[in-house]
């Protein structure tokens, strides 16, 4: 990146933050429902991008993402509530905790392939939830209530941007390339001397780290967390976003995170029918475009250059 | 680089899309209904909403309130506390409802409380039993805008414990509760404390989880512990299975429970014979011949072709109470409605004559219902003691 | 000691349910190496068809079972033809995700079509508790029925796969699809037949589950399905007696954890067992070690 590009990029990012901030806090243009959904959009983008690192880039179907979100949420909530740790530190601590859980869980299970890994990680997600239900210190099934409401647009935005940038950098680093190689052919990459266990665990626990951040943001916005919140359904939600966006496309994951949030809000009146729509979408995408809507074309800026002027011109008005 | 700018742009676009709202004024009275219509506890939400819809239908059929029709905006919170908050803000900010009914579970209700408090909109739940829902545990102050029409956990458990010790003469009890449900856990904790305070012994206590269907291993454990009574503060579907499996294992001791038992399906699932020698605490009137009850059951059956359970009855009462208050005050100002709700006295509800105490909890008589050959029989009536 | 035996009996009765469901999983996995996540939902559909046949159409339980097997097979084959078949050449990830999507679709569709209430299942077969050794141990007629049916189904499956012509074709497809089709085997039909058998087993399990636990619900298949899958892996997925063994073991483990520790730790323990098995012997207790084909 040139200096100029960095300048343009950061000013655009700042501009987005500023407009939404003003619209929310000063101009009062964004009502409370829209505010909730903006926070959701950030959390969903983080979940989608981080799970994409594991499923899309490294090719490991993990179904326990909600479990790591729970670890981040519970750790950060306990830290701010009972130990008076500042918000940012607490969220990072939650993420680090999720990271270590990722290593602990990843090391044994990532030796398994495909289907077995899916079931094992699904099992771990359930174990995390099952254990939380049994710990009275964190409220058991009733969960923790009365967490300080600190997460706001600014924090969500900062954490979302950091997540996207860091994962983007990781993908383009040598480590990221190793992960992609493993996805494309695990046996071959092993023969090439890539330490597959190391890279799979690295990607997995990094995914866990960011899921932990999402959990921390969640806990400090919705001020109450319960084990049931982080049930299998949440992991599936994240998977739906990754698949819709594109297995192996950060742009796709970001778009899907935003899109699913928007659809959830727009279709709120459909209630339970929303899940039917998502599952049909999931199946259709797999049948007609198994690599996801955006494909795994990570470097798809070119595609967007073509589409953007038209769409931007129309919607911008 | 370009990609990231693009992401930023799209983020902005999405925000502006999410941000477009529709403002409309209506000549109906809009009531927000925020319930669990899908997800793990969808049964509670759907049955409650059936009751709410019936109550609103009845009011509208009778000409509405002051010439205006009542419109319920019914949204699903997917049994998820965060979604419940999201739905509440949608109802308040976009639908501009003047009152908020729901959610069913305490967790979701607690999550909605700050939103209605900020917006100064009255909220009534028909089934959130956790005392913290209406009273802030940190300050001990009653939450001005939050009400409930169901019992809180303590009174039922206190009455149940007294009945177990005094009337059934049980000194050694076992408790089997739903570990994933805070209503069940709340009753369990109070019941245990009461039994121990009165000199009884809790010989075994176990939690089950919402997915469980096989209760024999734990029941075998209870049998070995020599329990003289088993307290099962849970909902009818689990209760029916637990009791029928217990009877098959030859556990003949009395079973005791709470208002979650109240459903015709209890007998349909477990069978009449297994339920003999079982008791539960409930609102007084459900086994009564009071005209409100009979009319409600008849209307509900006509509308939905099934018998109402306690959720449906409480949902009906919740909506009826709110609409009565709106009609009485003749105002659509949420503050006026809130104040009038707090002053509710002797409202003739299906689940008993209802008066709110200072904590916005209903004062209702508690009845002990005994199951006799599949029929609910009033065993004894106990006045509220809290 | 008495309690231990009683708990093992409890575990066996739960285990035979798992075994019955696990047979369906293992059957499909054995032939096309696909975790049919939707198997639990096929079971649910079977249970509802059984319910409607008995409660609405007034059929007897045997006719209800047949009808339920028929409808479930139809659904199973449709799912395979519509969702899985086009993906046969794609990666396993895609098929697995599709299977998850199918499971979610049927669950949520079920909630919309059948409603969210627990439906009491008509008790068409009388529940008779038999008290043994002066009431020390109790076995009910339903438990005996389920135990017998699961053993019978296992033997039947063993026979079909091992000793019939179609079974030979199934094994051939399992071993090498292309070679099988070169030998004149209609691979599509064999796979459809596999789904017919798998779904019929699911339907039987669904109806028996409804009878045994007295209620049915659109989400009734999910947890038992997951546990049964664990059972299938435990015993060695793709191995028919393994499903049986895994089911019984899992049932006994659950009963012992509930009886001697706490019910609330039952599910975590089950998944810990799964993970330990996967790490120590990924092919399961009765599975044969195979090296990966490159």
PDB file of C-alpha atoms in Angstrom, chain A residues 39-138:
ATOM      1  CA  UNK A  39     -24.282  -3.505  16.604  1.00  0.00           C
ATOM      2  CA  UNK A  40     -25.498  -6.878  15.355  1.00  0.00           C
ATOM      3  CA  UNK A  41     -24.015  -6.137  11.963  1.00  0.00           C
ATOM      4  CA  UNK A  42     -20.599  -5.595  13.541  1.00  0.00           C
ATOM      5  CA  UNK A  43     -20.822  -8.745  15.660  1.00  0.00           C
ATOM      6  CA  UNK A  44     -21.994 -10.802  12.704  1.00  0.00           C
ATOM      7  CA  UNK A  45     -19.227  -9.509  10.455  1.00  0.00           C
ATOM      8  CA  UNK A  46     -16.651 -10.490  13.084  1.00  0.00           C
ATOM      9  CA  UNK A  47     -18.205 -13.945  13.448  1.00  0.00           C
ATOM     10  CA  UNK A  48     -18.416 -14.504   9.699  1.00  0.00           C
ATOM     11  CA  UNK A  49     -14.896 -13.312   8.926  1.00  0.00           C
ATOM     12  CA  UNK A  50     -13.356 -15.287  11.773  1.00  0.00           C
ATOM     13  CA  UNK A  51     -15.213 -18.495  10.955  1.00  0.00           C
ATOM     14  CA  UNK A  52     -14.302 -18.037   7.316  1.00  0.00           C
ATOM     15  CA  UNK A  53     -10.662 -18.178   8.334  1.00  0.00           C
ATOM     16  CA  UNK A  54     -11.280 -21.696   9.619  1.00  0.00           C
ATOM     17  CA  UNK A  55     -13.870 -23.044   7.182  1.00  0.00           C
ATOM     18  CA  UNK A  56     -13.270 -21.014   4.060  1.00  0.00           C
ATOM     19  CA  UNK A  57      -9.510 -20.545   4.066  1.00  0.00           C
ATOM     20  CA  UNK A  58      -8.245 -23.567   5.937  1.00  0.00           C
ATOM     21  CA  UNK A  59     -11.036 -25.904   4.846  1.00  0.00           C
ATOM     22  CA  UNK A  60     -11.850 -27.234   8.304  1.00  0.00           C
ATOM     23  CA  UNK A  61     -15.575 -27.497   8.950  1.00  0.00           C
ATOM     24  CA  UNK A  62     -15.825 -26.371  12.565  1.00  0.00           C
ATOM     25  CA  UNK A  63     -19.253 -26.200  14.176  1.00  0.00           C
ATOM     26  CA  UNK A  64     -18.329 -24.846  17.587  1.00  0.00           C
ATOM     27  CA  UNK A  65     -17.942 -21.155  16.907  1.00  0.00           C
ATOM     28  CA  UNK A  66     -20.695 -20.196  19.343  1.00  0.00           C
ATOM     29  CA  UNK A  67     -18.763 -21.987  22.086  1.00  0.00           C
ATOM     30  CA  UNK A  68     -15.802 -19.635  21.639  1.00  0.00           C
ATOM     31  CA  UNK A  69     -18.148 -16.694  21.524  1.00  0.00           C
ATOM     32  CA  UNK A  70     -19.464 -17.901  24.881  1.00  0.00           C
ATOM     33  CA  UNK A  71     -15.945 -18.126  26.309  1.00  0.00           C
ATOM     34  CA  UNK A  72     -15.249 -14.532  25.275  1.00  0.00           C
ATOM     35  CA  UNK A  73     -18.593 -13.290  26.529  1.00  0.00           C
ATOM     36  CA  UNK A  74     -18.387 -14.982  29.918  1.00  0.00           C
ATOM     37  CA  UNK A  75     -14.741 -14.162  30.542  1.00  0.00           C
ATOM     38  CA  UNK A  76     -15.110 -10.484  29.704  1.00  0.00           C
ATOM     39  CA  UNK A  77     -18.376 -10.151  31.610  1.00  0.00           C
ATOM     40  CA  UNK A  78     -16.933 -11.705  34.758  1.00  0.00           C
ATOM     41  CA  UNK A  79     -13.858  -9.493  34.487  1.00  0.00           C
ATOM     42  CA  UNK A  80     -15.753  -6.222  34.161  1.00  0.00           C
ATOM     43  CA  UNK A  81     -18.419  -7.150  36.712  1.00  0.00           C
ATOM     44  CA  UNK A  82     -16.458  -8.830  39.475  1.00  0.00           C
ATOM     45  CA  UNK A  83     -12.924  -7.571  39.022  1.00  0.00           C
ATOM     46  CA  UNK A  84     -13.428  -4.052  37.721  1.00  0.00           C
ATOM     47  CA  UNK A  85     -11.142  -4.671  34.738  1.00  0.00           C
ATOM     48  CA  UNK A  86     -11.526  -1.968  32.068  1.00  0.00           C
ATOM     49  CA  UNK A  87     -13.738  -2.836  29.127  1.00  0.00           C
ATOM     50  CA  UNK A  88     -11.123  -3.103  26.374  1.00  0.00           C
ATOM     51  CA  UNK A  89      -8.793  -5.196  28.506  1.00  0.00           C
ATOM     52  CA  UNK A  90     -11.661  -7.457  29.516  1.00  0.00           C
ATOM     53  CA  UNK A  91     -12.680  -8.030  25.912  1.00  0.00           C
ATOM     54  CA  UNK A  92      -9.109  -8.794  24.914  1.00  0.00           C
ATOM     55  CA  UNK A  93      -8.757 -11.120  27.898  1.00  0.00           C
ATOM     56  CA  UNK A  94     -11.910 -12.902  26.776  1.00  0.00           C
ATOM     57  CA  UNK A  95     -10.472 -13.237  23.307  1.00  0.00           C
ATOM     58  CA  UNK A  96      -7.170 -14.584  24.643  1.00  0.00           C
ATOM     59  CA  UNK A  97      -9.082 -17.086  26.749  1.00  0.00           C
ATOM     60  CA  UNK A  98     -10.988 -18.191  23.655  1.00  0.00           C
ATOM     61  CA  UNK A  99      -7.668 -18.414  21.818  1.00  0.00           C
ATOM     62  CA  UNK A 100      -6.283 -20.821  24.413  1.00  0.00           C
ATOM     63  CA  UNK A 101      -9.477 -22.824  24.377  1.00  0.00           C
ATOM     64  CA  UNK A 102      -9.015 -22.951  20.629  1.00  0.00           C
ATOM     65  CA  UNK A 103      -5.563 -24.468  21.059  1.00  0.00           C
ATOM     66  CA  UNK A 104      -6.750 -26.926  23.693  1.00  0.00           C
ATOM     67  CA  UNK A 105      -9.640 -28.037  21.522  1.00  0.00           C
ATOM     68  CA  UNK A 106      -7.882 -27.713  18.199  1.00  0.00           C
ATOM     69  CA  UNK A 107      -4.770 -29.739  18.921  1.00  0.00           C
ATOM     70  CA  UNK A 108      -6.523 -33.065  19.432  1.00  0.00           C
ATOM     71  CA  UNK A 109      -9.503 -32.600  17.109  1.00  0.00           C
ATOM     72  CA  UNK A 110      -7.840 -31.025  14.099  1.00  0.00           C
ATOM     73  CA  UNK A 111      -6.086 -34.304  13.430  1.00  0.00           C
ATOM     74  CA  UNK A 112      -9.511 -35.506  12.394  1.00  0.00           C
ATOM     75  CA  UNK A 113     -10.804 -34.916   8.931  1.00  0.00           C
ATOM     76  CA  UNK A 114     -13.984 -33.419   7.513  1.00  0.00           C
ATOM     77  CA  UNK A 115     -17.015 -35.059   9.019  1.00  0.00           C
ATOM     78  CA  UNK A 116     -15.323 -36.149  12.211  1.00  0.00           C
ATOM     79  CA  UNK A 117     -13.973 -32.691  12.842  1.00  0.00           C
ATOM     80  CA  UNK A 118     -17.424 -31.199  12.342  1.00  0.00           C
ATOM     81  CA  UNK A 119     -18.910 -33.542  14.923  1.00  0.00           C
ATOM     82  CA  UNK A 120     -16.034 -33.148  17.359  1.00  0.00           C
ATOM     83  CA  UNK A 121     -16.160 -29.343  17.298  1.00  0.00           C
ATOM     84  CA  UNK A 122     -19.926 -29.452  17.532  1.00  0.00           C
ATOM     85  CA  UNK A 123     -19.455 -31.658  20.579  1.00  0.00           C
ATOM     86  CA  UNK A 124     -17.018 -29.194  22.094  1.00  0.00           C
ATOM     87  CA  UNK A 125     -19.410 -26.333  21.587  1.00  0.00           C
ATOM     88  CA  UNK A 126     -21.995 -28.347  23.488  1.00  0.00           C
ATOM     89  CA  UNK A 127     -19.501 -29.218  26.224  1.00  0.00           C
ATOM     90  CA  UNK A 128     -18.677 -25.539  26.782  1.00  0.00           C
ATOM     91  CA  UNK A 129     -22.381 -24.791  27.046  1.00  0.00           C
ATOM     92  CA  UNK A 130     -23.026 -27.809  29.246  1.00  0.00           C
ATOM     93  CA  UNK A 131     -20.240 -26.786  31.611  1.00  0.00           C
ATOM     94  CA  UNK A 132     -21.482 -23.180  31.840  1.00  0.00           C
ATOM     95  CA  UNK A 133     -24.943 -24.422  32.808  1.00  0.00           C
ATOM     96  CA  UNK A 134     -23.325 -26.215  35.732  1.00  0.00           C
ATOM     97  CA  UNK A 135     -21.265 -23.324  37.082  1.00  0.00           C
ATOM     98  CA  UNK A 136     -23.275 -21.404  39.647  1.00  0.00           C
ATOM     99  CA  UNK A 137     -20.680 -18.637  39.792  1.00  0.00           C
ATOM    100  CA  UNK A 138     -21.800 -17.527  36.338  1.00  0.00           C
TER     101      UNK A 138
END
